[in-house]
Coordinates of N, CA, C and O in Angstrom, one line a residue:
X1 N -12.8 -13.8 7.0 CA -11.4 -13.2 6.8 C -11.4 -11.9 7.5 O -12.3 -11.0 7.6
X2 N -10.0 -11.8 8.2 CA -10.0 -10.7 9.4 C -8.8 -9.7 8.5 O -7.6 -9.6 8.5
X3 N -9.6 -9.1 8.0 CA -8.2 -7.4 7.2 C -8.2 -6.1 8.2 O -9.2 -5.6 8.6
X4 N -7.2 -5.8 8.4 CA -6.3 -4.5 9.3 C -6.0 -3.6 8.3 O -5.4 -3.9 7.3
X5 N -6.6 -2.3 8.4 CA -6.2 -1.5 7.3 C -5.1 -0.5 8.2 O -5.2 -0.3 9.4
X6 N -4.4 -0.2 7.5 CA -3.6 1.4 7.7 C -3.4 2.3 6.8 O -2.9 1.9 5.7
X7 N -3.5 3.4 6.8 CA -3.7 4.4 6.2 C -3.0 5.7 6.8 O -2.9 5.7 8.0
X8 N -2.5 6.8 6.1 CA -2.1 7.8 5.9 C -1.3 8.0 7.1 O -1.6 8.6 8.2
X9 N 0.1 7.4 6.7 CA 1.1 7.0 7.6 C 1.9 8.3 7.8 O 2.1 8.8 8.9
X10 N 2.3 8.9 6.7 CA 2.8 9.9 6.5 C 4.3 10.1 6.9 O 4.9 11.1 7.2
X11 N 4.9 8.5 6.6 CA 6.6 8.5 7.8 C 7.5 9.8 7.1 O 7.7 9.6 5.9
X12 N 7.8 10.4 7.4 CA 9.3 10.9 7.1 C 10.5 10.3 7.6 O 10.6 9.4 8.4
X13 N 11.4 10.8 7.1 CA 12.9 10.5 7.3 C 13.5 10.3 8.9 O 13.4 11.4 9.5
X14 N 13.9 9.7 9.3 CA 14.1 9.7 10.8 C 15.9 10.1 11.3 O 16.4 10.3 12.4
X15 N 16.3 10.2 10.4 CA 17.9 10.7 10.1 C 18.1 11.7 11.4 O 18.9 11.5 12.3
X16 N 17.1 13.0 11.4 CA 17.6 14.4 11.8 C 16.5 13.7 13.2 O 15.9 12.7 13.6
X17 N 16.8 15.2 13.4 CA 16.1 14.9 15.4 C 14.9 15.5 15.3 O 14.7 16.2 16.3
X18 N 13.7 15.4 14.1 CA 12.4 15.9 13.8 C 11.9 15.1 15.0 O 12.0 13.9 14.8
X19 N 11.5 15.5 16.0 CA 10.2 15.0 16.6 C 9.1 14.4 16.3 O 8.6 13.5 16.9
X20 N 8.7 15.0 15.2 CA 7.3 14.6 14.5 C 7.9 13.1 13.5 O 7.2 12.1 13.4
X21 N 8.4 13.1 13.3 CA 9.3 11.8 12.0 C 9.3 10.8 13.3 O 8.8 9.6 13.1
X22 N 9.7 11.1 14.5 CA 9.9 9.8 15.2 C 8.7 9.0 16.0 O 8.7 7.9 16.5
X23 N 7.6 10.2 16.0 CA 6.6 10.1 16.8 C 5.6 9.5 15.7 O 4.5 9.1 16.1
X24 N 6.0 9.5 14.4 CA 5.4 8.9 13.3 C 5.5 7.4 13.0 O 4.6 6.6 12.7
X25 N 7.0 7.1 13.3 CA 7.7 6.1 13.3 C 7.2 5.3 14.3 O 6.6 4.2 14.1
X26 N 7.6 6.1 15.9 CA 6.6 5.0 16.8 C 5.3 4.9 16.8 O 4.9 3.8 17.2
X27 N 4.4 5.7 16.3 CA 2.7 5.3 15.9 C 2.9 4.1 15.0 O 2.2 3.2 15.5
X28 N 3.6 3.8 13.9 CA 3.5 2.8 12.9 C 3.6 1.7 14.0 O 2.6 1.1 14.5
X29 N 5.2 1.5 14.4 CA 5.2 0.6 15.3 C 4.4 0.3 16.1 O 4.2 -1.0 15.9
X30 N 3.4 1.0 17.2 CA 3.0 0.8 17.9 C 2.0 -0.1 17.3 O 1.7 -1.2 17.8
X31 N 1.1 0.4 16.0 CA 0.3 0.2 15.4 C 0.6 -1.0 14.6 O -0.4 -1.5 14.2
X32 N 1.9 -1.8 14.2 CA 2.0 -3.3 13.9 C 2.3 -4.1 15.3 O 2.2 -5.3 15.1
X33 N 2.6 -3.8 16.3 CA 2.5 -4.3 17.4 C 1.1 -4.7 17.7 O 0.8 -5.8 17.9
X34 N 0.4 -3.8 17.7 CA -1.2 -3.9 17.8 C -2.2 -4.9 16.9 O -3.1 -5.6 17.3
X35 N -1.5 -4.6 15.4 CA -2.1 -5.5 14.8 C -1.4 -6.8 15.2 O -2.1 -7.6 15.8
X36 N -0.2 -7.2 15.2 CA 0.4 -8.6 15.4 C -0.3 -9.4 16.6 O -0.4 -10.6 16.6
X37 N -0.9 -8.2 18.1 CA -1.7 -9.1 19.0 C -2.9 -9.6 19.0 O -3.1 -10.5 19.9
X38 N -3.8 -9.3 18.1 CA -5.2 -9.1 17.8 C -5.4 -10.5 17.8 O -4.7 -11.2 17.1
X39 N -6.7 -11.1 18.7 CA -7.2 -12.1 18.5 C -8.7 -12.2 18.4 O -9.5 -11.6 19.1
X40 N -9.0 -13.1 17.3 CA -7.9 -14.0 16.6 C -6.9 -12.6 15.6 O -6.8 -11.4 15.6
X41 N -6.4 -13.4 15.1 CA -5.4 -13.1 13.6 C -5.7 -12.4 13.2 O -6.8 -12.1 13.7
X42 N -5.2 -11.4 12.2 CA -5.5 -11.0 11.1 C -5.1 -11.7 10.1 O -4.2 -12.4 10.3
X43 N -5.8 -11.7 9.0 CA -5.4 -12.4 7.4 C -4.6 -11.9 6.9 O -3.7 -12.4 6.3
X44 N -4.8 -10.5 6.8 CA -3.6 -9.4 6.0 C -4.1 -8.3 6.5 O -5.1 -8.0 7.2
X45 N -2.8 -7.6 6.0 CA -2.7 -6.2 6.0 C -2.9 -4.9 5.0 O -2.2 -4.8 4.0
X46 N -3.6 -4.2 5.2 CA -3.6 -3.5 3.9 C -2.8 -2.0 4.3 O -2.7 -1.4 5.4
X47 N -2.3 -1.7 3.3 CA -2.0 0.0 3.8 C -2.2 0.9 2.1 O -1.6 0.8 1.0
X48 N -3.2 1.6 2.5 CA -3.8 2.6 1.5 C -3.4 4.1 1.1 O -4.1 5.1 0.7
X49 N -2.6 3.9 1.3 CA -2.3 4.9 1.0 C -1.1 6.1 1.8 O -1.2 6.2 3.0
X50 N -0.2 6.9 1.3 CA 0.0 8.3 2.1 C 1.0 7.7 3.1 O 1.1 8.1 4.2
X51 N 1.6 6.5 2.4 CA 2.6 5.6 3.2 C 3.5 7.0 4.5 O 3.6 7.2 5.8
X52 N 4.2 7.7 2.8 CA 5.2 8.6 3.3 C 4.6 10.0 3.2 O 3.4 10.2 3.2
X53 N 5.2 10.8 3.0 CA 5.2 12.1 3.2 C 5.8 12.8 2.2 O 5.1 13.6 1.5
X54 N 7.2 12.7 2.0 CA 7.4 13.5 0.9 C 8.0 12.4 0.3 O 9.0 12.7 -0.3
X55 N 7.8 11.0 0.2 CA 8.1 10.4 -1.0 C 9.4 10.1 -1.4 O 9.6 9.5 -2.5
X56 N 10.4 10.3 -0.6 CA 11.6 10.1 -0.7 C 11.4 8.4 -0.4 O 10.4 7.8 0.0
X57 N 12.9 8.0 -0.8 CA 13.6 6.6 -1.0 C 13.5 6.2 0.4 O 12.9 5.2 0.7
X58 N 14.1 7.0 1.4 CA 14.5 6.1 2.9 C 13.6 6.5 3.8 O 13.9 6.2 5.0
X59 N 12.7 7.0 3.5 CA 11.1 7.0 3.7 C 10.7 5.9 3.7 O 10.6 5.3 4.8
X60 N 10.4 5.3 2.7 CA 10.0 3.7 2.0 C 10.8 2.8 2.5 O 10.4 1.7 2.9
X61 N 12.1 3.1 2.5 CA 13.0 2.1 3.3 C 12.7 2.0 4.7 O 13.1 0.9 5.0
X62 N 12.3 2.8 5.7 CA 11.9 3.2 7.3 C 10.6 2.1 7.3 O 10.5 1.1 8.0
X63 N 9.6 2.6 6.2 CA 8.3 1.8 6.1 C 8.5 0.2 5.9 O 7.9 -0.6 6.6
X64 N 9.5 0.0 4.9 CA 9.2 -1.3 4.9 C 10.0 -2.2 6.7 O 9.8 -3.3 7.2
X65 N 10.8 -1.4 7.1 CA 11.6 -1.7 8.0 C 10.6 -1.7 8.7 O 10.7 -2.9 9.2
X66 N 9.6 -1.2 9.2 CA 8.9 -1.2 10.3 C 7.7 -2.3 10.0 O 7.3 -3.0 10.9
X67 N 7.2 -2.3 8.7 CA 5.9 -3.1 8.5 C 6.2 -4.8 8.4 O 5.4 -5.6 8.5
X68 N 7.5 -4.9 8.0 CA 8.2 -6.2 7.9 C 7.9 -6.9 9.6 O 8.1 -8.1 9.9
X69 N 7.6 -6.1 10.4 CA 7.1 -6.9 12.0 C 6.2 -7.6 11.6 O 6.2 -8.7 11.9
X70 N 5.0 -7.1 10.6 CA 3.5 -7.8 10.6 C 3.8 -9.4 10.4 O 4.6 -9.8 9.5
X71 N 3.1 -10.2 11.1 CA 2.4 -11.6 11.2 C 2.2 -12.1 10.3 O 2.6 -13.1 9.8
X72 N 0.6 -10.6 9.4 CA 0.4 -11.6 8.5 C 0.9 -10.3 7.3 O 1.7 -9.4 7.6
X73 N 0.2 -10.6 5.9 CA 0.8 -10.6 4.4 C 0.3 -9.1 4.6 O -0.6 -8.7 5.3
X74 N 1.3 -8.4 3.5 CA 1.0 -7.2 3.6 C 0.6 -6.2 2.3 O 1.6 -5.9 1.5
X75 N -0.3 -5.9 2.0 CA -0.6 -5.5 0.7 C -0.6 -3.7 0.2 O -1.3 -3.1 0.9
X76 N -0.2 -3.2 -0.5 CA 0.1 -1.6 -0.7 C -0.7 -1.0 -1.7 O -0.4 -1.4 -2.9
X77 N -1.6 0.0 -1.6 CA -1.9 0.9 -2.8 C -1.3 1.9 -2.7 O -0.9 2.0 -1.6
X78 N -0.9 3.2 -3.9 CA -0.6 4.6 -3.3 C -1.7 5.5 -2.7 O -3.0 5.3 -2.7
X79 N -0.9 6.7 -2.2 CA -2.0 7.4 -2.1 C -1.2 8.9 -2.9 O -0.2 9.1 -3.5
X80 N -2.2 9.7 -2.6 CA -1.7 10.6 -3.3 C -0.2 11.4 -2.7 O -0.1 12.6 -2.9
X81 N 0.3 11.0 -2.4 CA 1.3 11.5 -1.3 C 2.6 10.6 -1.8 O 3.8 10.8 -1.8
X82 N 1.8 9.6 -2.1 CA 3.2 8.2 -2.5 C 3.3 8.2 -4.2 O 2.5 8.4 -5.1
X83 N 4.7 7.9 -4.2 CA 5.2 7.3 -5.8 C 5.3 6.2 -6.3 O 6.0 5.3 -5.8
X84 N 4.5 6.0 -7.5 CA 4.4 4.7 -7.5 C 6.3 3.6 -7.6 O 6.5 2.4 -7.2
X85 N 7.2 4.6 -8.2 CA 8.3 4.0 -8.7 C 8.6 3.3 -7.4 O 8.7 2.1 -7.2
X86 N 8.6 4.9 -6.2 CA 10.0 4.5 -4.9 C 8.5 3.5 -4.3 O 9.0 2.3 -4.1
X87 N 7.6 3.4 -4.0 CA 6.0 2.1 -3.5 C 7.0 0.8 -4.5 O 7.7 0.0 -3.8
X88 N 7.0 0.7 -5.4 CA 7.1 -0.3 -6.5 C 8.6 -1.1 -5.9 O 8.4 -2.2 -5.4
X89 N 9.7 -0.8 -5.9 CA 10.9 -0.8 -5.8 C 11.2 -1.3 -4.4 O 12.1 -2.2 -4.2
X90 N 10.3 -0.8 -3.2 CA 10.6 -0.9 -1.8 C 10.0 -2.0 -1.5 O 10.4 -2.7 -0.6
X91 N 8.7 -2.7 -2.5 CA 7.7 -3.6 -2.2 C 7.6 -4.6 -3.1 O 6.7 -5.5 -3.2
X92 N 8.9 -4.3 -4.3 CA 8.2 -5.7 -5.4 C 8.9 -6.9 -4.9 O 9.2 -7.8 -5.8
X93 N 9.2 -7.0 -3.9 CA 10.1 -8.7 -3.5 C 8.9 -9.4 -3.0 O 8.8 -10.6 -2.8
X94 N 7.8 -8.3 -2.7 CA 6.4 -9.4 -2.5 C 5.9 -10.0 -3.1 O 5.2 -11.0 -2.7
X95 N 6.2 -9.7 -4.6 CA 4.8 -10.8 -5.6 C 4.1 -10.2 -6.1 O 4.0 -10.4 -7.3
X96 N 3.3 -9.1 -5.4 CA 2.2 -8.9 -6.0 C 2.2 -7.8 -7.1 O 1.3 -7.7 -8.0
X97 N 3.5 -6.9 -6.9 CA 3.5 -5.6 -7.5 C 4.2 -5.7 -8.9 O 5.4 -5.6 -9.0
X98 N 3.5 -5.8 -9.8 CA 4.1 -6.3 -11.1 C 4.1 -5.2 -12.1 O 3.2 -4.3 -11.8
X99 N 4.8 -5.0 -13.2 CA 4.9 -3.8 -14.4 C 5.8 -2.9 -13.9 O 6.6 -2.8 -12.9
X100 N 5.5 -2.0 -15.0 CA 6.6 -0.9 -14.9 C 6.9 -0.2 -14.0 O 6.3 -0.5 -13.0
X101 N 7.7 0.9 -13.7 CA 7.6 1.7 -12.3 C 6.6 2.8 -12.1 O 6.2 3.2 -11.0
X102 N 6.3 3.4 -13.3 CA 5.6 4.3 -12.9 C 4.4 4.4 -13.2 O 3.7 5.5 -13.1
X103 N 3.8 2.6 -13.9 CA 2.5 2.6 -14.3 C 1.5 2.5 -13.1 O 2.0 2.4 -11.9
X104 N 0.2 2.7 -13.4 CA -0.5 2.7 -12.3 C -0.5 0.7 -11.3 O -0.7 -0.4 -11.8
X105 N -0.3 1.0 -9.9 CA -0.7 -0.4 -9.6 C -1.3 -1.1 -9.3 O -1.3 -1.1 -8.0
X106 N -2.1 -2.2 -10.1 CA -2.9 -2.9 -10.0 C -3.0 -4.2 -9.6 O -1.8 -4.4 -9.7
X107 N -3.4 -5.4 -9.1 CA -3.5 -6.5 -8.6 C -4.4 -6.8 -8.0 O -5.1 -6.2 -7.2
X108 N -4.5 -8.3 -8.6 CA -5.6 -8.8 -7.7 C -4.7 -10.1 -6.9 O -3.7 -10.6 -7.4
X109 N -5.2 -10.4 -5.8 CA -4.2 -11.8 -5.0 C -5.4 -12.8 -4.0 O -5.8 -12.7 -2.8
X110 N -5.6 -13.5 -4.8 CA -6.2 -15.0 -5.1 C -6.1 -15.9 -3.5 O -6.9 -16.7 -3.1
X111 N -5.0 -15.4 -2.8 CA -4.6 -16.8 -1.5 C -5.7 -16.7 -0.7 O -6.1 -17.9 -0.4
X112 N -6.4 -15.9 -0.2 CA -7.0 -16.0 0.8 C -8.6 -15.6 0.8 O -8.9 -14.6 0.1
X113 N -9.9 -16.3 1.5 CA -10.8 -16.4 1.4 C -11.6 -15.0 0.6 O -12.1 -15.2 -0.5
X114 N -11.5 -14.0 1.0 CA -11.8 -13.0 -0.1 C -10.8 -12.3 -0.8 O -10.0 -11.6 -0.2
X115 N -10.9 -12.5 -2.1 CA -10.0 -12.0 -3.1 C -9.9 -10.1 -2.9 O -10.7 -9.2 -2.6
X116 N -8.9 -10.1 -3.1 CA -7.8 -9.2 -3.0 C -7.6 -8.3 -4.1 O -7.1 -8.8 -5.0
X117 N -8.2 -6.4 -4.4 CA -7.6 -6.0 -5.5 C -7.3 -4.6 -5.4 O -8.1 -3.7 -5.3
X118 N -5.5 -4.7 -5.4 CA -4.9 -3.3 -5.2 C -5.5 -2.5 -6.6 O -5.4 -3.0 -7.8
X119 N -6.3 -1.0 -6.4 CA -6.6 -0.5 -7.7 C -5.8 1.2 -7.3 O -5.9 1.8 -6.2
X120 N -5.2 1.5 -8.0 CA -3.7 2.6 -8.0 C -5.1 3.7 -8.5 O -5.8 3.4 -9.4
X121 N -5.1 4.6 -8.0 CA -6.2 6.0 -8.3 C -5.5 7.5 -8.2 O -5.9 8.6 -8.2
X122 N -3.8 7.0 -8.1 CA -3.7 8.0 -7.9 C -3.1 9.0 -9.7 O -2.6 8.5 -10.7
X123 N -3.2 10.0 -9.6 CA -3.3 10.9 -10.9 C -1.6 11.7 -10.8 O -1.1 12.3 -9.9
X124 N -1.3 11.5 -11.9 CA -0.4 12.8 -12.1 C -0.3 13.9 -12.2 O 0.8 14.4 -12.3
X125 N -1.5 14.8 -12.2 CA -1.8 16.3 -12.5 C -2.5 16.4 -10.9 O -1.8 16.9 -10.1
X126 N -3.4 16.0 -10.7 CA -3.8 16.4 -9.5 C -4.1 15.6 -8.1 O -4.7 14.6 -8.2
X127 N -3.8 16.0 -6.8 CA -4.3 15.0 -5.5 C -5.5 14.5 -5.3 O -5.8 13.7 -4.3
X128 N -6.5 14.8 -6.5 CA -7.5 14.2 -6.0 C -7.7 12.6 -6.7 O -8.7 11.9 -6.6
X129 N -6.5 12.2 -7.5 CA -7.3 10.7 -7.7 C -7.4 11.1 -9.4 O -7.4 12.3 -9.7
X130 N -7.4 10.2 -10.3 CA -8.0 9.3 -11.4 C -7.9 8.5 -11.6 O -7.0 7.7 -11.4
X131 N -9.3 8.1 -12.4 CA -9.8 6.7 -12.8 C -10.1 6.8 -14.4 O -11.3 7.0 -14.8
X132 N -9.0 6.5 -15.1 CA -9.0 6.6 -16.5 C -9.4 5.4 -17.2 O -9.6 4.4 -16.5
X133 N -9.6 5.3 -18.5 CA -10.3 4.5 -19.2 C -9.7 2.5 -18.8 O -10.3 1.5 -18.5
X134 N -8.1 3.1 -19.2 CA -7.7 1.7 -19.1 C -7.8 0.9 -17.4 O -7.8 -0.3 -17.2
X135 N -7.9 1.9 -16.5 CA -7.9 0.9 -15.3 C -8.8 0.6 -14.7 O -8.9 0.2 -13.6
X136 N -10.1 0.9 -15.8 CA -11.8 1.3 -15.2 C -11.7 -0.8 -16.2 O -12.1 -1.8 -15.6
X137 N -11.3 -0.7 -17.3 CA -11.0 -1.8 -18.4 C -10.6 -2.6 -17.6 O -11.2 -3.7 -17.4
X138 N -9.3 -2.4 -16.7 CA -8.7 -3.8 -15.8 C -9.2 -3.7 -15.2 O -9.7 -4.9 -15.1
X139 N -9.8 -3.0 -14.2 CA -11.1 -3.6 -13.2 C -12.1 -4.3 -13.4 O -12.5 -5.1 -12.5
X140 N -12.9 -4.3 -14.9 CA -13.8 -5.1 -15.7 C -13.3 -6.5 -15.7 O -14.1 -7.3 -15.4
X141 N -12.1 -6.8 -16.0 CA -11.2 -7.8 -16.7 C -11.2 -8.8 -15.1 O -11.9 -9.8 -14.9
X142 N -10.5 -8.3 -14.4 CA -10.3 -8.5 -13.2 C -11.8 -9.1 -12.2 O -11.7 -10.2 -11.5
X143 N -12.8 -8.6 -12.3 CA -13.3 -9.0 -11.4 C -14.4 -9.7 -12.2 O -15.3 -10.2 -11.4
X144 N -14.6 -9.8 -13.3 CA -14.8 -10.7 -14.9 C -14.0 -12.2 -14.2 O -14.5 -13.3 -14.4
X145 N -12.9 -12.1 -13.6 CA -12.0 -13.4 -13.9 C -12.7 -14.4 -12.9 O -12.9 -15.6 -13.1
X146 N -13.1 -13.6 -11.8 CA -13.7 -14.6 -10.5 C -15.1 -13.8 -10.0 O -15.1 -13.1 -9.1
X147 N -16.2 -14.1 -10.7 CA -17.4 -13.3 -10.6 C -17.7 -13.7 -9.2 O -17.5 -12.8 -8.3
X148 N -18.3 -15.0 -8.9 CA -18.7 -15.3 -7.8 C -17.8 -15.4 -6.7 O -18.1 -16.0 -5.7
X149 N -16.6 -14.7 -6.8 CA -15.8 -14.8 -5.3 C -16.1 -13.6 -4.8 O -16.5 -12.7 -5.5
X150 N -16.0 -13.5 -3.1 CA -16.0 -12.5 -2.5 C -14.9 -11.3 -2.6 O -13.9 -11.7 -2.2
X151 N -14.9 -10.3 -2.8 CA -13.8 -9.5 -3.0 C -13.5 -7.9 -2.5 O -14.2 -6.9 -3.0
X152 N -12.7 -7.9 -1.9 CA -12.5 -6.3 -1.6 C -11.8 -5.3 -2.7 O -11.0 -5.9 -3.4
X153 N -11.9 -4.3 -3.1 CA -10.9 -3.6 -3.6 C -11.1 -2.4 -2.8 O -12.0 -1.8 -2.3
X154 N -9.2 -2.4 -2.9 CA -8.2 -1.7 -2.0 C -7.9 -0.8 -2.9 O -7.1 0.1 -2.7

């Protein structure tokens, strides 16, 4: 199985005439262009994090506008930079992003030769990440369900 990661996108808003916002924008692009040529394939896509920048709505809306090029399936954790609500909202027509908006998010996704598991680390008090009782529990549970498969977490 062939996975493309991207990471720490940082889009802003492309509205105003920021230079940096557009030069952000065409890196994404250029960079699903890149992945879409790669041979062979990719299987999916991951993006980990730090999608946006300051987390606004049409931030997430620019992101999904741009990542909707990719070939193959595209899977999301936050990072510390991202919210889970406006991440949740822009990306739950995928499937995989299920519960409330501002719980942490978790998933595992089953389709493809190595199993799949978004684990959400990001904290409300500080940028560096937590890993609290209950989602140390769903990671038990989770990777308890399919011992012998091969598996990434994302």
């Amino acid at each position: 199985m062939i996975i493309a990661q991207l990471s720490d996108t940082h889009l802003l808003s492309i509205k105003g005439k920021d230079e940096i916002a557009k030069l952000r924008a065409d890196n994404l692009m250029a960079a699903v262009a890149a992945i879409n040529d790669l041979v062979p394939l990719v299987d999916a896509v991951i993006h980990t994090g730090d999608m946006t920048h300051t987390h606004a709505p049409d931030e997430y809306v620019l992101a999904r506008e741009i990542l909707s090029a990719l070939s193959a399936p595209l899977y999301v954790v936050p990072g510390n930079r991202d919210r889970r609500t406006n991440l949740r909202r822009t990306f739950i027509d995928d499937g995989y992003l299920q519960g409330y908006e501002n719980e942490p998010i978790l998933y595992a996704v089953n389709q493809h030769a190595v199993r799949l598991i978004g684990y959400d680390s990001l904290s409300r008090a500080s940028n560096k990440g937590d890993i609290d009782a209950s989602r140390l529990d769903w990671l038990d549970s989770a990777l308890a369900d399919c011992p012998d498969r091969p598996t990434a977490i994302l």
